[in-house]
Amino acid sequence: MSEPLVSIIIVNWNGVKFLKDCLESVRAQKRNGLEVIFVDNGSTDGSADFVKKNFPEVVMVEKSENTGFAAGNNSGINIAKGKYILTLNNDTVAEKDFIERLVAAAEASGEKTGMWAPKILSMARPDIIDSAGGLLVSKDCLAKGRGRNETDAGQYDANGEAFIPSACAALYRKKMLDEIGLFDEDFFAYCEDTDLGLRARLFGWETVSVPSAVIYHYYSGTTGRYAPLKAYLVERNRLWVAIKNLPLSMLLISPFYTLARYFTQFYGVISGKGAGGKAKEEYSVWSLFSSVVRAYYDGIKKLPVMFSKRKAVQSKRAVSVRDVKKWFSRYGISVTEIALKD
């Protein structure tokens, strides 16, 4: 019996320094049946030429400009031939049996399982978790890797249901993507995996954690961990995720969680705790504040579009509001966890 084809999508923008390690780890995988699609988003650092010269087996998609992570992945998915789609960040390095273990889990899963979440560890400190079994999501739709910054002691090594995967390294069933649609290109980058994962769950698809599939990640290798651009995109996009995917009762109360988060993040900034405290060490408070203001300005301008998308998503919801609330209870993350822990 032939192995199912896996299409690997790697989106890149000026990441040539990561590509040798990333693509060599893909080349070294212990299985056949791989299609590697490299989407270069208008890089100016020679990334495309590097890949063409050193990895001629890779299918190239070259963009004239940076179209973003969401659109870049969609360009690759649209030409992919695989039964499964594997999204990989360009700043990842996979263990040799990574894809083999993911596909084995996928082939053993039920037909309504459409997403698989591996164990993602820190490249800088391989004993530290980046995400173990996907993402946890707050009630105002900010996401954080499960177990992030914990020491990996096997505490998340049981196979089982997860919430949604991080597209840093996620396996998707192509049939599911054909049904629910691809990444929302309005997002450009960040939170597009939260949006797609929640949409899939609302449509009745499930996620499985595969902790035996291990990959290493630099974390925000392209934009920087605390950059104002990242703050802007995350805050704008999480607003859109909430509008599109939350049941009305949850959507109406989500601003109260956001307000509580802002107060807690402000405390983090002045006390030097959490991402806000770290960001203040690299950027001015004003630059961070202005990023959030701009996020709301641009986010609100697009509300008519997002409410139209909400109508389309909610009209196909196959689960109850009670089920959604159970997910956020089981896979949620607190204001304190978001604001005061990096």
JSON list of C-alpha atoms in Angstrom, two decimals, residues 3-204:
[
{"chain": "A", "resi": 3, "resn": "GLU", "atom": "CA", "xyz": [2.11, 6.05, 1.54]},
{"chain": "A", "resi": 4, "resn": "PRO", "atom": "CA", "xyz": [-0.31, 9.00, 1.46]},
{"chain": "A", "resi": 5, "resn": "LEU", "atom": "CA", "xyz": [1.19, 12.10, -0.08]},
{"chain": "A", "resi": 6, "resn": "VAL", "atom": "CA", "xyz": [1.98, 14.94, 2.32]},
{"chain": "A", "resi": 7, "resn": "SER", "atom": "CA", "xyz": [2.34, 18.45, 0.89]},
{"chain": "A", "resi": 8, "resn": "ILE", "atom": "CA", "xyz": [4.64, 20.59, 3.03]},
{"chain": "A", "resi": 9, "resn": "ILE", "atom": "CA", "xyz": [4.10, 24.35, 2.76]},
{"chain": "A", "resi": 10, "resn": "ILE", "atom": "CA", "xyz": [6.93, 26.63, 3.88]},
{"chain": "A", "resi": 11, "resn": "VAL", "atom": "CA", "xyz": [6.31, 30.37, 3.64]},
{"chain": "A", "resi": 12, "resn": "ASN", "atom": "CA", "xyz": [9.37, 32.60, 3.71]},
{"chain": "A", "resi": 13, "resn": "TRP", "atom": "CA", "xyz": [10.17, 36.29, 3.82]},
{"chain": "A", "resi": 14, "resn": "ASN", "atom": "CA", "xyz": [13.85, 37.23, 4.11]},
{"chain": "A", "resi": 15, "resn": "GLY", "atom": "CA", "xyz": [14.59, 34.13, 6.16]},
{"chain": "A", "resi": 16, "resn": "VAL", "atom": "CA", "xyz": [17.60, 32.76, 4.27]},
{"chain": "A", "resi": 17, "resn": "LYS", "atom": "CA", "xyz": [19.51, 32.31, 7.55]},
{"chain": "A", "resi": 18, "resn": "PHE", "atom": "CA", "xyz": [16.99, 29.65, 8.62]},
{"chain": "A", "resi": 19, "resn": "LEU", "atom": "CA", "xyz": [16.51, 27.78, 5.36]},
{"chain": "A", "resi": 20, "resn": "LYS", "atom": "CA", "xyz": [19.48, 25.40, 5.30]},
{"chain": "A", "resi": 21, "resn": "ASP", "atom": "CA", "xyz": [18.60, 23.81, 8.64]},
{"chain": "A", "resi": 22, "resn": "CYS", "atom": "CA", "xyz": [14.86, 23.80, 7.97]},
{"chain": "A", "resi": 23, "resn": "LEU", "atom": "CA", "xyz": [15.00, 22.25, 4.49]},
{"chain": "A", "resi": 24, "resn": "GLU", "atom": "CA", "xyz": [17.74, 19.77, 5.37]},
{"chain": "A", "resi": 25, "resn": "SER", "atom": "CA", "xyz": [15.57, 18.49, 8.21]},
{"chain": "A", "resi": 26, "resn": "VAL", "atom": "CA", "xyz": [12.70, 18.05, 5.73]},
{"chain": "A", "resi": 27, "resn": "ARG", "atom": "CA", "xyz": [14.99, 16.26, 3.26]},
{"chain": "A", "resi": 28, "resn": "ALA", "atom": "CA", "xyz": [16.11, 13.89, 6.03]},
{"chain": "A", "resi": 29, "resn": "GLN", "atom": "CA", "xyz": [12.60, 12.68, 6.89]},
{"chain": "A", "resi": 30, "resn": "LYS", "atom": "CA", "xyz": [12.13, 8.90, 7.23]},
{"chain": "A", "resi": 31, "resn": "ARG", "atom": "CA", "xyz": [9.42, 8.53, 4.63]},
{"chain": "A", "resi": 32, "resn": "ASN", "atom": "CA", "xyz": [8.65, 8.89, 0.97]},
{"chain": "A", "resi": 33, "resn": "GLY", "atom": "CA", "xyz": [5.58, 10.60, -0.39]},
{"chain": "A", "resi": 34, "resn": "LEU", "atom": "CA", "xyz": [6.55, 14.19, 0.35]},
{"chain": "A", "resi": 35, "resn": "GLU", "atom": "CA", "xyz": [5.90, 17.25, -1.77]},
{"chain": "A", "resi": 36, "resn": "VAL", "atom": "CA", "xyz": [7.70, 20.39, -0.58]},
{"chain": "A", "resi": 37, "resn": "ILE", "atom": "CA", "xyz": [6.25, 23.72, -1.70]},
{"chain": "A", "resi": 38, "resn": "PHE", "atom": "CA", "xyz": [8.32, 26.79, -0.88]},
{"chain": "A", "resi": 39, "resn": "VAL", "atom": "CA", "xyz": [6.48, 30.12, -1.07]},
{"chain": "A", "resi": 40, "resn": "ASP", "atom": "CA", "xyz": [8.83, 33.08, -1.18]},
{"chain": "A", "resi": 41, "resn": "ASN", "atom": "CA", "xyz": [7.07, 36.33, -0.28]},
{"chain": "A", "resi": 42, "resn": "GLY", "atom": "CA", "xyz": [9.18, 38.78, -2.27]},
{"chain": "A", "resi": 43, "resn": "SER", "atom": "CA", "xyz": [12.39, 38.26, -0.27]},
{"chain": "A", "resi": 44, "resn": "THR", "atom": "CA", "xyz": [15.34, 40.53, -0.96]},
{"chain": "A", "resi": 45, "resn": "ASP", "atom": "CA", "xyz": [17.98, 38.42, 0.82]},
{"chain": "A", "resi": 46, "resn": "GLY", "atom": "CA", "xyz": [18.53, 35.78, -1.88]},
{"chain": "A", "resi": 47, "resn": "SER", "atom": "CA", "xyz": [16.22, 33.20, -0.30]},
{"chain": "A", "resi": 48, "resn": "ALA", "atom": "CA", "xyz": [14.69, 32.03, -3.58]},
{"chain": "A", "resi": 49, "resn": "ASP", "atom": "CA", "xyz": [18.05, 31.61, -5.31]},
{"chain": "A", "resi": 50, "resn": "PHE", "atom": "CA", "xyz": [19.42, 29.73, -2.29]},
{"chain": "A", "resi": 51, "resn": "VAL", "atom": "CA", "xyz": [16.57, 27.23, -2.39]},
{"chain": "A", "resi": 52, "resn": "LYS", "atom": "CA", "xyz": [16.77, 26.75, -6.16]},
{"chain": "A", "resi": 53, "resn": "LYS", "atom": "CA", "xyz": [20.50, 26.06, -5.97]},
{"chain": "A", "resi": 54, "resn": "ASN", "atom": "CA", "xyz": [20.60, 23.82, -2.90]},
{"chain": "A", "resi": 55, "resn": "PHE", "atom": "CA", "xyz": [17.16, 22.17, -2.88]},
{"chain": "A", "resi": 56, "resn": "PRO", "atom": "CA", "xyz": [16.16, 21.66, -6.53]},
{"chain": "A", "resi": 57, "resn": "GLU", "atom": "CA", "xyz": [13.49, 19.11, -5.57]},
{"chain": "A", "resi": 58, "resn": "VAL", "atom": "CA", "xyz": [11.41, 21.86, -3.96]},
{"chain": "A", "resi": 59, "resn": "VAL", "atom": "CA", "xyz": [8.42, 23.32, -5.82]},
{"chain": "A", "resi": 60, "resn": "MET", "atom": "CA", "xyz": [8.91, 27.10, -5.93]},
{"chain": "A", "resi": 61, "resn": "VAL", "atom": "CA", "xyz": [6.20, 29.74, -5.70]},
{"chain": "A", "resi": 62, "resn": "GLU", "atom": "CA", "xyz": [7.71, 33.22, -6.02]},
{"chain": "A", "resi": 63, "resn": "LYS", "atom": "CA", "xyz": [5.76, 36.32, -5.08]},
{"chain": "A", "resi": 64, "resn": "SER", "atom": "CA", "xyz": [6.71, 39.82, -6.18]},
{"chain": "A", "resi": 65, "resn": "GLU", "atom": "CA", "xyz": [5.85, 41.23, -2.73]},
{"chain": "A", "resi": 66, "resn": "ASN", "atom": "CA", "xyz": [5.20, 40.12, 0.82]},
{"chain": "A", "resi": 67, "resn": "THR", "atom": "CA", "xyz": [1.61, 38.85, 0.75]},
{"chain": "A", "resi": 68, "resn": "GLY", "atom": "CA", "xyz": [1.74, 37.59, 4.34]},
{"chain": "A", "resi": 69, "resn": "PHE", "atom": "CA", "xyz": [1.72, 34.21, 6.07]},
{"chain": "A", "resi": 70, "resn": "ALA", "atom": "CA", "xyz": [-1.96, 33.50, 5.41]},
{"chain": "A", "resi": 71, "resn": "ALA", "atom": "CA", "xyz": [-1.93, 34.26, 1.68]},
{"chain": "A", "resi": 72, "resn": "GLY", "atom": "CA", "xyz": [1.45, 32.59, 1.29]},
{"chain": "A", "resi": 73, "resn": "ASN", "atom": "CA", "xyz": [0.18, 29.34, 2.77]},
{"chain": "A", "resi": 74, "resn": "ASN", "atom": "CA", "xyz": [-2.96, 29.54, 0.65]},
{"chain": "A", "resi": 75, "resn": "SER", "atom": "CA", "xyz": [-0.85, 29.87, -2.50]},
{"chain": "A", "resi": 76, "resn": "GLY", "atom": "CA", "xyz": [0.91, 26.65, -1.60]},
{"chain": "A", "resi": 77, "resn": "ILE", "atom": "CA", "xyz": [-2.24, 24.79, -0.55]},
{"chain": "A", "resi": 78, "resn": "ASN", "atom": "CA", "xyz": [-3.97, 25.73, -3.80]},
{"chain": "A", "resi": 79, "resn": "ILE", "atom": "CA", "xyz": [-1.38, 23.81, -5.86]},
{"chain": "A", "resi": 80, "resn": "ALA", "atom": "CA", "xyz": [-0.78, 21.02, -3.34]},
{"chain": "A", "resi": 81, "resn": "LYS", "atom": "CA", "xyz": [-1.53, 17.44, -4.39]},
{"chain": "A", "resi": 82, "resn": "GLY", "atom": "CA", "xyz": [-1.34, 15.79, -0.97]},
{"chain": "A", "resi": 83, "resn": "LYS", "atom": "CA", "xyz": [-3.97, 14.05, 1.12]},
{"chain": "A", "resi": 84, "resn": "TYR", "atom": "CA", "xyz": [-2.48, 15.99, 4.03]},
{"chain": "A", "resi": 85, "resn": "ILE", "atom": "CA", "xyz": [-1.14, 19.54, 4.25]},
{"chain": "A", "resi": 86, "resn": "LEU", "atom": "CA", "xyz": [1.75, 20.24, 6.63]},
{"chain": "A", "resi": 87, "resn": "THR", "atom": "CA", "xyz": [2.40, 23.90, 7.36]},
{"chain": "A", "resi": 88, "resn": "LEU", "atom": "CA", "xyz": [5.93, 24.61, 8.59]},
{"chain": "A", "resi": 89, "resn": "ASN", "atom": "CA", "xyz": [7.49, 27.88, 9.66]},
{"chain": "A", "resi": 90, "resn": "ASN", "atom": "CA", "xyz": [10.80, 28.59, 7.98]},
{"chain": "A", "resi": 91, "resn": "ASP", "atom": "CA", "xyz": [12.50, 28.80, 11.40]},
{"chain": "A", "resi": 92, "resn": "THR", "atom": "CA", "xyz": [11.78, 25.20, 12.40]},
{"chain": "A", "resi": 93, "resn": "VAL", "atom": "CA", "xyz": [13.91, 22.04, 12.39]},
{"chain": "A", "resi": 94, "resn": "ALA", "atom": "CA", "xyz": [12.12, 18.67, 12.49]},
{"chain": "A", "resi": 95, "resn": "GLU", "atom": "CA", "xyz": [13.31, 15.41, 14.00]},
{"chain": "A", "resi": 96, "resn": "LYS", "atom": "CA", "xyz": [13.80, 12.66, 11.41]},
{"chain": "A", "resi": 97, "resn": "ASP", "atom": "CA", "xyz": [10.62, 10.78, 12.29]},
{"chain": "A", "resi": 98, "resn": "PHE", "atom": "CA", "xyz": [8.50, 13.92, 12.67]},
{"chain": "A", "resi": 99, "resn": "ILE", "atom": "CA", "xyz": [6.33, 13.49, 9.58]},
{"chain": "A", "resi": 100, "resn": "GLU", "atom": "CA", "xyz": [6.24, 9.72, 9.87]},
{"chain": "A", "resi": 101, "resn": "ARG", "atom": "CA", "xyz": [4.71, 9.98, 13.35]},
{"chain": "A", "resi": 102, "resn": "LEU", "atom": "CA", "xyz": [2.23, 12.69, 12.35]},
{"chain": "A", "resi": 103, "resn": "VAL", "atom": "CA", "xyz": [1.01, 10.70, 9.36]},
{"chain": "A", "resi": 104, "resn": "ALA", "atom": "CA", "xyz": [0.75, 7.49, 11.39]},
{"chain": "A", "resi": 105, "resn": "ALA", "atom": "CA", "xyz": [-1.50, 9.33, 13.85]},
{"chain": "A", "resi": 106, "resn": "ALA", "atom": "CA", "xyz": [-3.52, 10.82, 11.01]},
{"chain": "A", "resi": 107, "resn": "GLU", "atom": "CA", "xyz": [-4.07, 7.48, 9.31]},
{"chain": "A", "resi": 108, "resn": "ALA", "atom": "CA", "xyz": [-5.21, 5.97, 12.63]},
{"chain": "A", "resi": 109, "resn": "SER", "atom": "CA", "xyz": [-7.67, 8.81, 13.28]},
{"chain": "A", "resi": 110, "resn": "GLY", "atom": "CA", "xyz": [-11.35, 8.96, 12.55]},
{"chain": "A", "resi": 111, "resn": "GLU", "atom": "CA", "xyz": [-12.74, 10.68, 9.47]},
{"chain": "A", "resi": 112, "resn": "LYS", "atom": "CA", "xyz": [-13.83, 13.77, 11.42]},
{"chain": "A", "resi": 113, "resn": "THR", "atom": "CA", "xyz": [-10.33, 14.39, 12.75]},
{"chain": "A", "resi": 114, "resn": "GLY", "atom": "CA", "xyz": [-8.83, 17.02, 10.48]},
{"chain": "A", "resi": 115, "resn": "MET", "atom": "CA", "xyz": [-5.96, 18.54, 12.45]},
{"chain": "A", "resi": 116, "resn": "TRP", "atom": "CA", "xyz": [-2.91, 17.14, 14.25]},
{"chain": "A", "resi": 117, "resn": "ALA", "atom": "CA", "xyz": [-0.73, 19.08, 16.68]},
{"chain": "A", "resi": 118, "resn": "PRO", "atom": "CA", "xyz": [2.88, 17.98, 17.32]},
{"chain": "A", "resi": 119, "resn": "LYS", "atom": "CA", "xyz": [5.18, 18.87, 20.19]},
{"chain": "A", "resi": 120, "resn": "ILE", "atom": "CA", "xyz": [7.05, 22.09, 19.40]},
{"chain": "A", "resi": 121, "resn": "LEU", "atom": "CA", "xyz": [10.16, 22.78, 21.48]},
{"chain": "A", "resi": 122, "resn": "SER", "atom": "CA", "xyz": [12.40, 25.82, 21.74]},
{"chain": "A", "resi": 123, "resn": "MET", "atom": "CA", "xyz": [15.37, 25.84, 19.37]},
{"chain": "A", "resi": 124, "resn": "ALA", "atom": "CA", "xyz": [17.44, 27.84, 21.85]},
{"chain": "A", "resi": 125, "resn": "ARG", "atom": "CA", "xyz": [16.59, 25.53, 24.76]},
{"chain": "A", "resi": 126, "resn": "PRO", "atom": "CA", "xyz": [15.33, 22.13, 23.56]},
{"chain": "A", "resi": 127, "resn": "ASP", "atom": "CA", "xyz": [14.10, 21.22, 27.04]},
{"chain": "A", "resi": 128, "resn": "ILE", "atom": "CA", "xyz": [11.63, 24.12, 26.99]},
{"chain": "A", "resi": 129, "resn": "ILE", "atom": "CA", "xyz": [8.16, 23.80, 25.44]},
{"chain": "A", "resi": 130, "resn": "ASP", "atom": "CA", "xyz": [6.95, 26.18, 22.75]},
{"chain": "A", "resi": 131, "resn": "SER", "atom": "CA", "xyz": [3.66, 24.33, 22.27]},
{"chain": "A", "resi": 132, "resn": "ALA", "atom": "CA", "xyz": [2.74, 20.82, 23.38]},
{"chain": "A", "resi": 133, "resn": "GLY", "atom": "CA", "xyz": [-0.47, 19.73, 21.72]},
{"chain": "A", "resi": 134, "resn": "GLY", "atom": "CA", "xyz": [-1.61, 22.93, 20.07]},
{"chain": "A", "resi": 135, "resn": "LEU", "atom": "CA", "xyz": [-2.98, 26.22, 21.33]},
{"chain": "A", "resi": 136, "resn": "LEU", "atom": "CA", "xyz": [-4.97, 27.42, 24.31]},
{"chain": "A", "resi": 137, "resn": "VAL", "atom": "CA", "xyz": [-7.32, 30.34, 23.60]},
{"chain": "A", "resi": 138, "resn": "SER", "atom": "CA", "xyz": [-8.53, 33.13, 25.89]},
{"chain": "A", "resi": 139, "resn": "LYS", "atom": "CA", "xyz": [-12.14, 34.30, 25.97]},
{"chain": "A", "resi": 140, "resn": "ASP", "atom": "CA", "xyz": [-11.19, 37.29, 23.83]},
{"chain": "A", "resi": 141, "resn": "CYS", "atom": "CA", "xyz": [-9.41, 34.99, 21.37]},
{"chain": "A", "resi": 142, "resn": "LEU", "atom": "CA", "xyz": [-5.72, 35.44, 22.11]},
{"chain": "A", "resi": 143, "resn": "ALA", "atom": "CA", "xyz": [-3.88, 32.16, 21.74]},
{"chain": "A", "resi": 144, "resn": "LYS", "atom": "CA", "xyz": [-0.83, 30.74, 23.47]},
{"chain": "A", "resi": 145, "resn": "GLY", "atom": "CA", "xyz": [0.97, 27.44, 23.08]},
{"chain": "A", "resi": 146, "resn": "ARG", "atom": "CA", "xyz": [-0.06, 24.79, 25.58]},
{"chain": "A", "resi": 147, "resn": "GLY", "atom": "CA", "xyz": [2.72, 24.43, 28.16]},
{"chain": "A", "resi": 148, "resn": "ARG", "atom": "CA", "xyz": [4.65, 27.38, 26.73]},
{"chain": "A", "resi": 149, "resn": "ASN", "atom": "CA", "xyz": [7.96, 28.02, 28.53]},
{"chain": "A", "resi": 150, "resn": "GLU", "atom": "CA", "xyz": [7.50, 25.00, 30.80]},
{"chain": "A", "resi": 151, "resn": "THR", "atom": "CA", "xyz": [10.33, 22.48, 31.09]},
{"chain": "A", "resi": 152, "resn": "ASP", "atom": "CA", "xyz": [9.44, 19.42, 29.05]},
{"chain": "A", "resi": 153, "resn": "ALA", "atom": "CA", "xyz": [9.20, 16.56, 31.54]},
{"chain": "A", "resi": 154, "resn": "GLY", "atom": "CA", "xyz": [6.71, 14.49, 29.57]},
{"chain": "A", "resi": 155, "resn": "GLN", "atom": "CA", "xyz": [3.71, 16.13, 31.24]},
{"chain": "A", "resi": 156, "resn": "TYR", "atom": "CA", "xyz": [1.93, 16.47, 27.89]},
{"chain": "A", "resi": 157, "resn": "ASP", "atom": "CA", "xyz": [3.07, 13.22, 26.30]},
{"chain": "A", "resi": 158, "resn": "ALA", "atom": "CA", "xyz": [-0.28, 11.44, 26.25]},
{"chain": "A", "resi": 159, "resn": "ASN", "atom": "CA", "xyz": [-1.97, 11.21, 22.86]},
{"chain": "A", "resi": 160, "resn": "GLY", "atom": "CA", "xyz": [-5.47, 12.58, 22.87]},
{"chain": "A", "resi": 161, "resn": "GLU", "atom": "CA", "xyz": [-7.79, 15.38, 21.87]},
{"chain": "A", "resi": 162, "resn": "ALA", "atom": "CA", "xyz": [-6.35, 18.88, 21.54]},
{"chain": "A", "resi": 163, "resn": "PHE", "atom": "CA", "xyz": [-8.12, 22.14, 20.79]},
{"chain": "A", "resi": 164, "resn": "ILE", "atom": "CA", "xyz": [-6.48, 23.62, 17.69]},
{"chain": "A", "resi": 165, "resn": "PRO", "atom": "CA", "xyz": [-2.93, 23.39, 16.30]},
{"chain": "A", "resi": 166, "resn": "SER", "atom": "CA", "xyz": [-0.38, 26.13, 15.78]},
{"chain": "A", "resi": 167, "resn": "ALA", "atom": "CA", "xyz": [0.32, 26.60, 12.06]},
{"chain": "A", "resi": 168, "resn": "CYS", "atom": "CA", "xyz": [3.99, 26.94, 12.96]},
{"chain": "A", "resi": 169, "resn": "ALA", "atom": "CA", "xyz": [3.87, 23.16, 12.53]},
{"chain": "A", "resi": 170, "resn": "ALA", "atom": "CA", "xyz": [0.46, 21.63, 11.90]},
{"chain": "A", "resi": 171, "resn": "LEU", "atom": "CA", "xyz": [-0.92, 18.77, 9.85]},
{"chain": "A", "resi": 172, "resn": "TYR", "atom": "CA", "xyz": [-4.29, 19.36, 8.19]},
{"chain": "A", "resi": 173, "resn": "ARG", "atom": "CA", "xyz": [-6.52, 17.00, 6.26]},
{"chain": "A", "resi": 174, "resn": "LYS", "atom": "CA", "xyz": [-6.90, 18.46, 2.77]},
{"chain": "A", "resi": 175, "resn": "LYS", "atom": "CA", "xyz": [-10.51, 17.28, 2.65]},
{"chain": "A", "resi": 176, "resn": "MET", "atom": "CA", "xyz": [-11.23, 19.43, 5.71]},
{"chain": "A", "resi": 177, "resn": "LEU", "atom": "CA", "xyz": [-9.64, 22.51, 4.16]},
{"chain": "A", "resi": 178, "resn": "ASP", "atom": "CA", "xyz": [-11.66, 21.97, 0.99]},
{"chain": "A", "resi": 179, "resn": "GLU", "atom": "CA", "xyz": [-14.80, 22.04, 3.14]},
{"chain": "A", "resi": 180, "resn": "ILE", "atom": "CA", "xyz": [-14.11, 24.88, 5.57]},
{"chain": "A", "resi": 181, "resn": "GLY", "atom": "CA", "xyz": [-11.90, 27.14, 3.44]},
{"chain": "A", "resi": 182, "resn": "LEU", "atom": "CA", "xyz": [-8.30, 28.25, 3.85]},
{"chain": "A", "resi": 183, "resn": "PHE", "atom": "CA", "xyz": [-6.54, 30.88, 5.95]},
{"chain": "A", "resi": 184, "resn": "ASP", "atom": "CA", "xyz": [-8.19, 34.30, 6.00]},
{"chain": "A", "resi": 185, "resn": "GLU", "atom": "CA", "xyz": [-5.91, 36.50, 3.89]},
{"chain": "A", "resi": 186, "resn": "ASP", "atom": "CA", "xyz": [-7.20, 39.70, 5.53]},
{"chain": "A", "resi": 187, "resn": "PHE", "atom": "CA", "xyz": [-5.19, 38.66, 8.61]},
{"chain": "A", "resi": 188, "resn": "PHE", "atom": "CA", "xyz": [-1.83, 38.90, 6.77]},
{"chain": "A", "resi": 189, "resn": "ALA", "atom": "CA", "xyz": [0.01, 37.21, 9.67]},
{"chain": "A", "resi": 190, "resn": "TYR", "atom": "CA", "xyz": [-0.73, 36.01, 13.22]},
{"chain": "A", "resi": 191, "resn": "CYS", "atom": "CA", "xyz": [-3.96, 34.49, 14.58]},
{"chain": "A", "resi": 192, "resn": "GLU", "atom": "CA", "xyz": [-4.87, 33.07, 11.16]},
{"chain": "A", "resi": 193, "resn": "ASP", "atom": "CA", "xyz": [-4.30, 29.58, 12.59]},
{"chain": "A", "resi": 194, "resn": "THR", "atom": "CA", "xyz": [-6.57, 30.37, 15.56]},
{"chain": "A", "resi": 195, "resn": "ASP", "atom": "CA", "xyz": [-9.24, 31.55, 13.15]},
{"chain": "A", "resi": 196, "resn": "LEU", "atom": "CA", "xyz": [-8.96, 28.50, 10.89]},
{"chain": "A", "resi": 197, "resn": "GLY", "atom": "CA", "xyz": [-8.81, 26.09, 13.83]},
{"chain": "A", "resi": 198, "resn": "LEU", "atom": "CA", "xyz": [-11.89, 27.55, 15.51]},
{"chain": "A", "resi": 199, "resn": "ARG", "atom": "CA", "xyz": [-13.77, 27.52, 12.20]},
{"chain": "A", "resi": 200, "resn": "ALA", "atom": "CA", "xyz": [-12.89, 23.85, 11.77]},
{"chain": "A", "resi": 201, "resn": "ARG", "atom": "CA", "xyz": [-14.09, 23.01, 15.28]},
{"chain": "A", "resi": 202, "resn": "LEU", "atom": "CA", "xyz": [-17.32, 24.93, 14.73]},
{"chain": "A", "resi": 203, "resn": "PHE", "atom": "CA", "xyz": [-17.89, 22.90, 11.56]},
{"chain": "A", "resi": 204, "resn": "GLY", "atom": "CA", "xyz": [-17.51, 19.66, 13.55]}
]
